[in-house]
Amino acid sequence: MYIGILIAIGTGLLWTFIGIIMSRCSRSKIEFIDYYAANTLFTAVLTMLVYVRWNVAIGGQVMEPLSLTTVIISSGIANAAGLIVMQRAMNSGHNGVIWAVGQSALIIPFISGIVLFGEHAAAIKFLGVGMILIGMLVPSILGGNNVEGNRMWLVLTFAAFILFGIGQTLQSVPSYWRGWIDNANIRPTLGSAGAFAGALVISLFRGRLPIPDRRTLLLALGMAALNTVSVKLFYVALDMLSKQGMASICFPLIVGSCIVGFSMYSLFVIREKSRWFNWAGLAATITGIVAISR
């Protein structure tokens, strides 16, 4: 049990590096879309080599292949748009708050499960949703006036929140299909391919191709390897905790440690000013994430 908990926390800390790279790109004037396009392409290739069960895929035994491809690639496109919008918000806003708000998007698939798929939820889960909303709104409202251009970074932050929520909801859709399983283990690759497609389309709309320089290319390759490892660790932690009847705490542990890890980066590395309402919002968000998993 304890090993599973530690692996889940470690996975969340690995996810923290995604936010750190986004923050570094905004501060170092690195073109984030160039990095992200290369990163998602490398991740798609690596997960294809490591995770896909090719005997199932080549044998034409993938369950609901057309619907699966459509939904998961669409989720990747939405997540890519969310990350790109979030990175733009980080150019002028409080990075710690922005990251916490983005991670809080998990309430959207939760609400979608109830409204669209008829799931039942206990009162404590709705309390968790309320705590997450408080955790988003309090730092944004009280701290917004302290940041130049606050209206734009707040708008971009909540746009990213919606895009992430749409992406996560689409990602969860196959789980509601009766009798469906990912027998080819292809979702990580499809999601990465969708994210690459999203980055490519957004870059083309800006009138350019996402061509990274050598430094950006090496960074993207390193992060792709990290992404591939984190996917494996996520499932290892989930399986270990499931055997103990504790699967519900896996995702909250990951997201909570991810938010805490980035908050520490925000406070001690880039030295963003954090006032009482930032910490109150962080505490409310983590409490809500724990409650929504019960």
PDB file of C-alpha atoms in Angstrom:
ATOM      1  CA  MET A   1       0.000   0.000   0.000  1.00  0.00           C
ATOM      2  CA  TYR A   2       2.672   2.485   1.044  1.00  0.00           C
ATOM      3  CA  ILE A   3       4.757   1.728  -2.037  1.00  0.00           C
ATOM      4  CA  GLY A   4       1.714   2.430  -4.229  1.00  0.00           C
ATOM      5  CA  ILE A   5       1.134   5.739  -2.439  1.00  0.00           C
ATOM      6  CA  LEU A   6       4.770   6.742  -2.875  1.00  0.00           C
ATOM      7  CA  ILE A   7       4.699   5.832  -6.567  1.00  0.00           C
ATOM      8  CA  ALA A   8       1.531   7.909  -7.044  1.00  0.00           C
ATOM      9  CA  ILE A   9       3.145  10.896  -5.323  1.00  0.00           C
ATOM     10  CA  GLY A  10       6.291  10.432  -7.411  1.00  0.00           C
ATOM     11  CA  THR A  11       4.193  10.367 -10.578  1.00  0.00           C
ATOM     12  CA  GLY A  12       2.597  13.682  -9.619  1.00  0.00           C
ATOM     13  CA  LEU A  13       6.014  15.208  -9.020  1.00  0.00           C
ATOM     14  CA  LEU A  14       7.085  14.044 -12.493  1.00  0.00           C
ATOM     15  CA  TRP A  15       3.990  15.751 -13.913  1.00  0.00           C
ATOM     16  CA  THR A  16       5.171  18.914 -12.181  1.00  0.00           C
ATOM     17  CA  PHE A  17       7.967  19.149 -14.751  1.00  0.00           C
ATOM     18  CA  ILE A  18       5.365  19.783 -17.466  1.00  0.00           C
ATOM     19  CA  GLY A  19       4.369  22.986 -15.687  1.00  0.00           C
ATOM     20  CA  ILE A  20       7.984  23.894 -14.992  1.00  0.00           C
ATOM     21  CA  ILE A  21       8.861  23.590 -18.687  1.00  0.00           C
ATOM     22  CA  MET A  22       5.861  25.757 -19.587  1.00  0.00           C
ATOM     23  CA  SER A  23       6.948  28.378 -17.080  1.00  0.00           C
ATOM     24  CA  ARG A  24      10.557  28.275 -18.284  1.00  0.00           C
ATOM     25  CA  CYS A  25       9.453  28.673 -21.901  1.00  0.00           C
ATOM     26  CA  SER A  26       7.457  31.788 -21.057  1.00  0.00           C
ATOM     27  CA  ARG A  27      10.356  33.283 -19.091  1.00  0.00           C
ATOM     28  CA  SER A  28      13.152  32.284 -21.478  1.00  0.00           C
ATOM     29  CA  LYS A  29      11.286  33.305 -24.631  1.00  0.00           C
ATOM     30  CA  ILE A  30      11.442  29.742 -25.959  1.00  0.00           C
ATOM     31  CA  GLU A  31       8.671  29.121 -28.508  1.00  0.00           C
ATOM     32  CA  PHE A  32       6.425  26.763 -26.556  1.00  0.00           C
ATOM     33  CA  ILE A  33       4.511  25.419 -29.559  1.00  0.00           C
ATOM     34  CA  ASP A  34       7.791  24.303 -31.192  1.00  0.00           C
ATOM     35  CA  TYR A  35       8.726  22.461 -27.997  1.00  0.00           C
ATOM     36  CA  TYR A  36       5.265  20.994 -27.485  1.00  0.00           C
ATOM     37  CA  ALA A  37       4.866  19.745 -31.052  1.00  0.00           C
ATOM     38  CA  ALA A  38       8.203  17.919 -30.858  1.00  0.00           C
ATOM     39  CA  ASN A  39       7.435  16.610 -27.369  1.00  0.00           C
ATOM     40  CA  THR A  40       4.053  15.139 -28.308  1.00  0.00           C
ATOM     41  CA  LEU A  41       5.441  13.626 -31.505  1.00  0.00           C
ATOM     42  CA  PHE A  42       8.266  11.930 -29.596  1.00  0.00           C
ATOM     43  CA  THR A  43       5.822  10.788 -26.900  1.00  0.00           C
ATOM     44  CA  ALA A  44       3.494   9.284 -29.509  1.00  0.00           C
ATOM     45  CA  VAL A  45       6.404   7.335 -31.024  1.00  0.00           C
ATOM     46  CA  LEU A  46       7.770   6.137 -27.672  1.00  0.00           C
ATOM     47  CA  THR A  47       4.386   5.040 -26.303  1.00  0.00           C
ATOM     48  CA  MET A  48       3.699   3.318 -29.624  1.00  0.00           C
ATOM     49  CA  LEU A  49       6.903   1.324 -29.238  1.00  0.00           C
ATOM     50  CA  VAL A  50       6.560   0.611 -25.530  1.00  0.00           C
ATOM     51  CA  TYR A  51       2.841   0.209 -24.800  1.00  0.00           C
ATOM     52  CA  VAL A  52       0.812  -0.683 -27.900  1.00  0.00           C
ATOM     53  CA  ARG A  53      -0.102  -4.372 -28.198  1.00  0.00           C
ATOM     54  CA  TRP A  54       0.645  -4.769 -31.882  1.00  0.00           C
ATOM     55  CA  ASN A  55      -0.743  -8.289 -32.169  1.00  0.00           C
ATOM     56  CA  VAL A  56      -4.161  -6.885 -31.241  1.00  0.00           C
ATOM     57  CA  ALA A  57      -3.850  -3.771 -33.423  1.00  0.00           C
ATOM     58  CA  ILE A  58      -2.542  -5.572 -36.528  1.00  0.00           C
ATOM     59  CA  GLY A  59      -5.082  -8.359 -36.059  1.00  0.00           C
ATOM     60  CA  GLY A  60      -7.932  -5.865 -36.319  1.00  0.00           C
ATOM     61  CA  GLN A  61      -9.167  -6.687 -32.814  1.00  0.00           C
ATOM     62  CA  VAL A  62      -9.184  -3.144 -31.402  1.00  0.00           C
ATOM     63  CA  MET A  63     -12.573  -2.545 -29.813  1.00  0.00           C
ATOM     64  CA  GLU A  64     -14.576   0.349 -31.348  1.00  0.00           C
ATOM     65  CA  PRO A  65     -11.536   1.583 -33.350  1.00  0.00           C
ATOM     66  CA  LEU A  66     -13.217   4.467 -35.205  1.00  0.00           C
ATOM     67  CA  SER A  67     -15.072   5.861 -32.191  1.00  0.00           C
ATOM     68  CA  LEU A  68     -12.013   5.378 -29.980  1.00  0.00           C
ATOM     69  CA  THR A  69      -9.701   7.159 -32.404  1.00  0.00           C
ATOM     70  CA  THR A  70     -12.130  10.057 -32.850  1.00  0.00           C
ATOM     71  CA  VAL A  71     -12.731  10.612 -29.132  1.00  0.00           C
ATOM     72  CA  ILE A  72      -9.149  10.214 -27.889  1.00  0.00           C
ATOM     73  CA  ILE A  73      -7.531  12.245 -30.666  1.00  0.00           C
ATOM     74  CA  SER A  74     -10.121  14.981 -30.024  1.00  0.00           C
ATOM     75  CA  SER A  75      -9.211  14.899 -26.331  1.00  0.00           C
ATOM     76  CA  GLY A  76      -5.547  15.310 -27.265  1.00  0.00           C
ATOM     77  CA  ILE A  77      -6.366  18.337 -29.429  1.00  0.00           C
ATOM     78  CA  ALA A  78      -8.344  19.938 -26.579  1.00  0.00           C
ATOM     79  CA  ASN A  79      -5.539  19.279 -24.083  1.00  0.00           C
ATOM     80  CA  ALA A  80      -2.973  20.732 -26.495  1.00  0.00           C
ATOM     81  CA  ALA A  81      -5.038  23.888 -26.909  1.00  0.00           C
ATOM     82  CA  GLY A  82      -5.394  24.097 -23.122  1.00  0.00           C
ATOM     83  CA  LEU A  83      -1.647  23.844 -22.538  1.00  0.00           C
ATOM     84  CA  ILE A  84      -0.849  26.435 -25.196  1.00  0.00           C
ATOM     85  CA  VAL A  85      -3.429  28.852 -23.772  1.00  0.00           C
ATOM     86  CA  MET A  86      -2.140  28.203 -20.236  1.00  0.00           C
ATOM     87  CA  GLN A  87       1.423  28.928 -21.300  1.00  0.00           C
ATOM     88  CA  ARG A  88       0.276  32.253 -22.727  1.00  0.00           C
ATOM     89  CA  ALA A  89      -1.372  33.044 -19.384  1.00  0.00           C
ATOM     90  CA  MET A  90       1.917  32.300 -17.606  1.00  0.00           C
ATOM     91  CA  ASN A  91       3.568  35.121 -19.553  1.00  0.00           C
ATOM     92  CA  SER A  92       1.868  37.722 -17.330  1.00  0.00           C
ATOM     93  CA  GLY A  93       0.046  35.906 -14.537  1.00  0.00           C
ATOM     94  CA  HIS A  94       0.841  34.107 -11.281  1.00  0.00           C
ATOM     95  CA  ASN A  95       2.200  30.758 -12.462  1.00  0.00           C
ATOM     96  CA  GLY A  96       1.300  28.887  -9.270  1.00  0.00           C
ATOM     97  CA  VAL A  97      -2.332  30.000  -9.384  1.00  0.00           C
ATOM     98  CA  ILE A  98      -2.591  29.281 -13.112  1.00  0.00           C
ATOM     99  CA  TRP A  99      -1.251  25.739 -12.696  1.00  0.00           C
ATOM    100  CA  ALA A 100      -3.583  24.982  -9.765  1.00  0.00           C
ATOM    101  CA  VAL A 101      -6.607  26.228 -11.712  1.00  0.00           C
ATOM    102  CA  GLY A 102      -5.645  24.116 -14.724  1.00  0.00           C
ATOM    103  CA  GLN A 103      -5.256  20.971 -12.617  1.00  0.00           C
ATOM    104  CA  SER A 104      -8.666  21.644 -11.044  1.00  0.00           C
ATOM    105  CA  ALA A 105     -10.312  20.917 -14.406  1.00  0.00           C
ATOM    106  CA  LEU A 106     -10.961  17.377 -13.153  1.00  0.00           C
ATOM    107  CA  ILE A 107     -14.289  18.646 -11.794  1.00  0.00           C
ATOM    108  CA  ILE A 108     -15.608  18.951 -15.366  1.00  0.00           C
ATOM    109  CA  PRO A 109     -15.455  15.213 -16.217  1.00  0.00           C
ATOM    110  CA  PHE A 110     -16.903  14.554 -12.748  1.00  0.00           C
ATOM    111  CA  ILE A 111     -19.917  16.784 -13.477  1.00  0.00           C
ATOM    112  CA  SER A 112     -20.161  15.379 -17.014  1.00  0.00           C
ATOM    113  CA  GLY A 113     -20.321  11.860 -15.607  1.00  0.00           C
ATOM    114  CA  ILE A 114     -23.353  12.835 -13.549  1.00  0.00           C
ATOM    115  CA  VAL A 115     -25.157  14.965 -16.149  1.00  0.00           C
ATOM    116  CA  LEU A 116     -24.346  13.033 -19.328  1.00  0.00           C
ATOM    117  CA  PHE A 117     -23.850   9.464 -18.150  1.00  0.00           C
ATOM    118  CA  GLY A 118     -26.157   9.242 -15.125  1.00  0.00           C
ATOM    119  CA  GLU A 119     -23.527   8.534 -12.500  1.00  0.00           C
ATOM    120  CA  HIS A 120     -24.517   8.890  -8.861  1.00  0.00           C
ATOM    121  CA  ALA A 121     -22.419  10.955  -6.467  1.00  0.00           C
ATOM    122  CA  ALA A 122     -22.424  11.333  -2.693  1.00  0.00           C
ATOM    123  CA  ALA A 123     -22.764  14.719  -1.035  1.00  0.00           C
ATOM    124  CA  ILE A 124     -19.073  14.787  -0.115  1.00  0.00           C
ATOM    125  CA  LYS A 125     -18.172  14.786  -3.816  1.00  0.00           C
ATOM    126  CA  PHE A 126     -20.260  17.896  -4.404  1.00  0.00           C
ATOM    127  CA  LEU A 127     -18.581  19.440  -1.373  1.00  0.00           C
ATOM    128  CA  GLY A 128     -15.269  18.640  -3.062  1.00  0.00           C
ATOM    129  CA  VAL A 129     -16.377  20.425  -6.233  1.00  0.00           C
ATOM    130  CA  GLY A 130     -17.289  23.467  -4.148  1.00  0.00           C
ATOM    131  CA  MET A 131     -13.886  23.447  -2.427  1.00  0.00           C
ATOM    132  CA  ILE A 132     -12.088  23.264  -5.779  1.00  0.00           C
ATOM    133  CA  LEU A 133     -14.134  26.187  -7.094  1.00  0.00           C
ATOM    134  CA  ILE A 134     -13.260  28.186  -3.970  1.00  0.00           C
ATOM    135  CA  GLY A 135      -9.626  27.246  -4.453  1.00  0.00           C
ATOM    136  CA  MET A 136      -9.755  28.636  -7.993  1.00  0.00           C
ATOM    137  CA  LEU A 137     -11.782  31.771  -7.407  1.00  0.00           C
ATOM    138  CA  VAL A 138     -10.317  33.129  -4.157  1.00  0.00           C
ATOM    139  CA  PRO A 139      -6.696  33.600  -5.387  1.00  0.00           C
ATOM    140  CA  SER A 140      -7.907  34.761  -8.796  1.00  0.00           C
ATOM    141  CA  ILE A 141     -10.289  37.403  -7.461  1.00  0.00           C
ATOM    142  CA  LEU A 142      -8.183  38.638  -4.537  1.00  0.00           C
ATOM    143  CA  GLY A 143      -4.866  38.435  -6.354  1.00  0.00           C
ATOM    144  CA  GLY A 144      -5.939  39.516  -9.826  1.00  0.00           C
ATOM    145  CA  ASN A 145      -5.646  43.212  -9.150  1.00  0.00           C
ATOM    146  CA  ASN A 146      -2.014  42.792  -8.084  1.00  0.00           C
ATOM    147  CA  VAL A 147      -0.856  41.647 -11.514  1.00  0.00           C
ATOM    148  CA  GLU A 148      -0.516  43.908 -14.520  1.00  0.00           C
ATOM    149  CA  GLY A 149      -2.818  42.805 -17.321  1.00  0.00           C
ATOM    150  CA  ASN A 150      -4.747  40.643 -14.861  1.00  0.00           C
ATOM    151  CA  ARG A 151      -7.913  40.567 -16.943  1.00  0.00           C
ATOM    152  CA  MET A 152      -6.195  38.812 -19.823  1.00  0.00           C
ATOM    153  CA  TRP A 153      -4.297  36.210 -17.788  1.00  0.00           C
ATOM    154  CA  LEU A 154      -7.432  35.376 -15.825  1.00  0.00           C
ATOM    155  CA  VAL A 155      -9.436  34.961 -19.040  1.00  0.00           C
ATOM    156  CA  LEU A 156      -6.723  32.751 -20.521  1.00  0.00           C
ATOM    157  CA  THR A 157      -6.465  30.719 -17.304  1.00  0.00           C
ATOM    158  CA  PHE A 158     -10.158  29.912 -17.201  1.00  0.00           C
ATOM    159  CA  ALA A 159     -10.158  29.213 -20.949  1.00  0.00           C
ATOM    160  CA  ALA A 160      -7.413  26.651 -20.304  1.00  0.00           C
ATOM    161  CA  PHE A 161      -9.501  25.236 -17.436  1.00  0.00           C
ATOM    162  CA  ILE A 162     -12.457  24.682 -19.800  1.00  0.00           C
ATOM    163  CA  LEU A 163     -10.277  23.173 -22.531  1.00  0.00           C
ATOM    164  CA  PHE A 164      -8.643  20.754 -20.075  1.00  0.00           C
ATOM    165  CA  GLY A 165     -12.079  19.793 -18.770  1.00  0.00           C
ATOM    166  CA  ILE A 166     -13.309  19.068 -22.299  1.00  0.00           C
ATOM    167  CA  GLY A 167     -10.179  17.026 -23.007  1.00  0.00           C
ATOM    168  CA  GLN A 168     -10.502  14.987 -19.818  1.00  0.00           C
ATOM    169  CA  THR A 169     -14.206  14.397 -20.426  1.00  0.00           C
ATOM    170  CA  LEU A 170     -13.536  13.127 -23.954  1.00  0.00           C
ATOM    171  CA  GLN A 171     -10.739  10.954 -22.590  1.00  0.00           C
ATOM    172  CA  SER A 172     -13.143   9.318 -20.145  1.00  0.00           C
ATOM    173  CA  VAL A 173     -15.908   8.627 -22.699  1.00  0.00           C
ATOM    174  CA  PRO A 174     -14.689   5.112 -23.711  1.00  0.00           C
ATOM    175  CA  SER A 175     -14.873   4.029 -20.065  1.00  0.00           C
ATOM    176  CA  TYR A 176     -18.665   4.392 -20.297  1.00  0.00           C
ATOM    177  CA  TRP A 177     -19.001   2.110 -23.321  1.00  0.00           C
ATOM    178  CA  ARG A 178     -20.596  -1.152 -22.249  1.00  0.00           C
ATOM    179  CA  GLY A 179     -18.099  -4.002 -22.253  1.00  0.00           C
ATOM    180  CA  TRP A 180     -15.305  -1.916 -23.746  1.00  0.00           C
ATOM    181  CA  ILE A 181     -11.647  -2.350 -22.766  1.00  0.00           C
ATOM    182  CA  ASP A 182      -8.483  -0.876 -24.253  1.00  0.00           C
ATOM    183  CA  ASN A 183      -7.287  -4.289 -25.388  1.00  0.00           C
ATOM    184  CA  ALA A 184      -4.590  -2.756 -27.635  1.00  0.00           C
ATOM    185  CA  ASN A 185      -3.380  -0.318 -24.939  1.00  0.00           C
ATOM    186  CA  ILE A 186      -3.464   2.380 -27.600  1.00  0.00           C
ATOM    187  CA  ARG A 187      -4.945   5.363 -25.759  1.00  0.00           C
ATOM    188  CA  PRO A 188      -1.599   6.933 -24.684  1.00  0.00           C
ATOM    189  CA  THR A 189      -0.435   6.955 -28.308  1.00  0.00           C
ATOM    190  CA  LEU A 190      -3.727   8.294 -29.676  1.00  0.00           C
ATOM    191  CA  GLY A 191      -3.801  11.049 -27.058  1.00  0.00           C
ATOM    192  CA  SER A 192      -0.254  12.103 -27.884  1.00  0.00           C
ATOM    193  CA  ALA A 193      -1.020  12.026 -31.612  1.00  0.00           C
ATOM    194  CA  GLY A 194      -4.042  14.249 -31.029  1.00  0.00           C
ATOM    195  CA  ALA A 195      -1.963  16.684 -28.986  1.00  0.00           C
ATOM    196  CA  PHE A 196       0.619  16.822 -31.796  1.00  0.00           C
ATOM    197  CA  ALA A 197      -2.156  17.483 -34.322  1.00  0.00           C
ATOM    198  CA  GLY A 198      -3.506  20.272 -32.116  1.00  0.00           C
ATOM    199  CA  ALA A 199      -0.094  21.917 -31.798  1.00  0.00           C
ATOM    200  CA  LEU A 200       0.460  21.631 -35.543  1.00  0.00           C
ATOM    201  CA  VAL A 201      -2.913  23.177 -36.441  1.00  0.00           C
ATOM    202  CA  ILE A 202      -2.508  26.051 -33.966  1.00  0.00           C
ATOM    203  CA  SER A 203       0.991  26.722 -35.283  1.00  0.00           C
ATOM    204  CA  LEU A 204      -0.269  26.736 -38.892  1.00  0.00           C
ATOM    205  CA  PHE A 205      -2.994  29.206 -37.951  1.00  0.00           C
ATOM    206  CA  ARG A 206      -0.190  31.446 -36.737  1.00  0.00           C
ATOM    207  CA  GLY A 207       1.380  31.190 -40.185  1.00  0.00           C
ATOM    208  CA  ARG A 208       4.393  29.015 -39.405  1.00  0.00           C
ATOM    209  CA  LEU A 209       5.545  25.426 -38.970  1.00  0.00           C
ATOM    210  CA  PRO A 210       6.645  24.280 -35.494  1.00  0.00           C
ATOM    211  CA  ILE A 211      10.349  23.762 -36.180  1.00  0.00           C
ATOM    212  CA  PRO A 212      12.360  23.539 -32.927  1.00  0.00           C
ATOM    213  CA  ASP A 213      16.030  24.386 -32.624  1.00  0.00           C
ATOM    214  CA  ARG A 214      18.508  21.821 -31.313  1.00  0.00           C
ATOM    215  CA  ARG A 215      18.174  22.824 -27.641  1.00  0.00           C
ATOM    216  CA  THR A 216      14.377  22.701 -27.812  1.00  0.00           C
ATOM    217  CA  LEU A 217      14.510  19.371 -29.638  1.00  0.00           C
ATOM    218  CA  LEU A 218      16.682  17.777 -26.941  1.00  0.00           C
ATOM    219  CA  LEU A 219      14.411  19.170 -24.215  1.00  0.00           C
ATOM    220  CA  ALA A 220      11.346  17.760 -26.009  1.00  0.00           C
ATOM    221  CA  LEU A 221      12.956  14.329 -26.360  1.00  0.00           C
ATOM    222  CA  GLY A 222      13.938  14.228 -22.685  1.00  0.00           C
ATOM    223  CA  MET A 223      10.432  15.210 -21.589  1.00  0.00           C
ATOM    224  CA  ALA A 224       8.909  12.633 -23.947  1.00  0.00           C
ATOM    225  CA  ALA A 225      10.932   9.932 -22.186  1.00  0.00           C
ATOM    226  CA  LEU A 226       9.739  11.329 -18.845  1.00  0.00           C
ATOM    227  CA  ASN A 227       6.131  11.307 -20.087  1.00  0.00           C
ATOM    228  CA  THR A 228       6.459   7.685 -21.148  1.00  0.00           C
ATOM    229  CA  VAL A 229       7.846   6.694 -17.735  1.00  0.00           C
ATOM    230  CA  SER A 230       5.126   8.623 -15.894  1.00  0.00           C
ATOM    231  CA  VAL A 231       2.383   6.816 -17.852  1.00  0.00           C
ATOM    232  CA  LYS A 232       3.838   3.486 -16.739  1.00  0.00           C
ATOM    233  CA  LEU A 233       4.194   4.613 -13.121  1.00  0.00           C
ATOM    234  CA  PHE A 234       0.594   5.859 -13.132  1.00  0.00           C
ATOM    235  CA  TYR A 235      -0.728   2.412 -14.033  1.00  0.00           C
ATOM    236  CA  VAL A 236       1.652   0.672 -11.604  1.00  0.00           C
ATOM    237  CA  ALA A 237       0.393   2.893  -8.756  1.00  0.00           C
ATOM    238  CA  LEU A 238      -3.232   2.395  -9.822  1.00  0.00           C
ATOM    239  CA  ASP A 239      -2.868  -1.398  -9.921  1.00  0.00           C
ATOM    240  CA  MET A 240      -1.103  -1.541  -6.554  1.00  0.00           C
ATOM    241  CA  LEU A 241      -3.681   0.656  -4.845  1.00  0.00           C
ATOM    242  CA  SER A 242      -6.550  -1.208  -6.526  1.00  0.00           C
ATOM    243  CA  LYS A 243      -5.411  -4.445  -4.898  1.00  0.00           C
ATOM    244  CA  GLN A 244      -5.810  -2.685  -1.526  1.00  0.00           C
ATOM    245  CA  GLY A 245      -9.232  -1.293  -2.446  1.00  0.00           C
ATOM    246  CA  MET A 246      -7.764   2.227  -2.610  1.00  0.00           C
ATOM    247  CA  ALA A 247      -7.904   3.008  -6.336  1.00  0.00           C
ATOM    248  CA  SER A 248      -9.969   6.137  -5.708  1.00  0.00           C
ATOM    249  CA  ILE A 249      -7.073   7.923  -3.997  1.00  0.00           C
ATOM    250  CA  CYS A 250      -4.611   7.397  -6.858  1.00  0.00           C
ATOM    251  CA  PHE A 251      -5.548  10.351  -9.056  1.00  0.00           C
ATOM    252  CA  PRO A 252      -6.007  12.794  -6.144  1.00  0.00           C
ATOM    253  CA  LEU A 253      -2.566  11.821  -4.831  1.00  0.00           C
ATOM    254  CA  ILE A 254      -1.033  12.453  -8.247  1.00  0.00           C
ATOM    255  CA  VAL A 255      -2.820  15.750  -8.900  1.00  0.00           C
ATOM    256  CA  GLY A 256      -2.347  16.973  -5.329  1.00  0.00           C
ATOM    257  CA  SER A 257       1.397  16.279  -5.334  1.00  0.00           C
ATOM    258  CA  CYS A 258       1.636  17.844  -8.797  1.00  0.00           C
ATOM    259  CA  ILE A 259       0.013  21.062  -7.547  1.00  0.00           C
ATOM    260  CA  VAL A 260       2.141  21.126  -4.387  1.00  0.00           C
ATOM    261  CA  GLY A 261       5.317  20.444  -6.380  1.00  0.00           C
ATOM    262  CA  PHE A 262       4.657  23.308  -8.766  1.00  0.00           C
ATOM    263  CA  SER A 263       3.709  25.602  -5.877  1.00  0.00           C
ATOM    264  CA  MET A 264       7.110  24.915  -4.315  1.00  0.00           C
ATOM    265  CA  TYR A 265       8.764  25.729  -7.651  1.00  0.00           C
ATOM    266  CA  SER A 266       6.731  28.942  -7.862  1.00  0.00           C
ATOM    267  CA  LEU A 267       7.678  29.958  -4.331  1.00  0.00           C
ATOM    268  CA  PHE A 268      11.346  28.984  -4.075  1.00  0.00           C
ATOM    269  CA  VAL A 269      12.673  28.954  -7.664  1.00  0.00           C
ATOM    270  CA  ILE A 270      10.948  31.751  -9.559  1.00  0.00           C
ATOM    271  CA  ARG A 271      10.056  33.471  -6.264  1.00  0.00           C
ATOM    272  CA  GLU A 272       6.513  34.480  -7.071  1.00  0.00           C
ATOM    273  CA  LYS A 273       4.875  36.378  -4.232  1.00  0.00           C
ATOM    274  CA  SER A 274       2.314  34.192  -2.472  1.00  0.00           C
ATOM    275  CA  ARG A 275      -0.063  35.766   0.000  1.00  0.00           C
ATOM    276  CA  TRP A 276      -2.481  34.150   2.429  1.00  0.00           C
ATOM    277  CA  PHE A 277      -5.218  33.768  -0.192  1.00  0.00           C
ATOM    278  CA  ASN A 278      -2.845  31.853  -2.501  1.00  0.00           C
ATOM    279  CA  TRP A 279      -2.159  29.330   0.256  1.00  0.00           C
ATOM    280  CA  ALA A 280      -5.832  29.217   1.251  1.00  0.00           C
ATOM    281  CA  GLY A 281      -6.774  28.526  -2.354  1.00  0.00           C
ATOM    282  CA  LEU A 282      -4.151  25.779  -2.598  1.00  0.00           C
ATOM    283  CA  ALA A 283      -5.417  24.130   0.600  1.00  0.00           C
ATOM    284  CA  ALA A 284      -9.028  24.337  -0.609  1.00  0.00           C
ATOM    285  CA  THR A 285      -8.100  22.831  -3.987  1.00  0.00           C
ATOM    286  CA  ILE A 286      -6.233  19.869  -2.488  1.00  0.00           C
ATOM    287  CA  THR A 287      -9.025  19.284   0.051  1.00  0.00           C
ATOM    288  CA  GLY A 288     -11.562  19.319  -2.762  1.00  0.00           C
ATOM    289  CA  ILE A 289      -9.542  16.861  -4.841  1.00  0.00           C
ATOM    290  CA  VAL A 290      -9.404  14.445  -1.883  1.00  0.00           C
ATOM    291  CA  ALA A 291     -13.148  14.845  -1.243  1.00  0.00           C
ATOM    292  CA  ILE A 292     -14.144  14.299  -4.878  1.00  0.00           C
ATOM    293  CA  SER A 293     -12.317  10.958  -4.856  1.00  0.00           C
ATOM    294  CA  ARG A 294     -14.221   9.522  -1.907  1.00  0.00           C
TER     295      ARG A 294
END
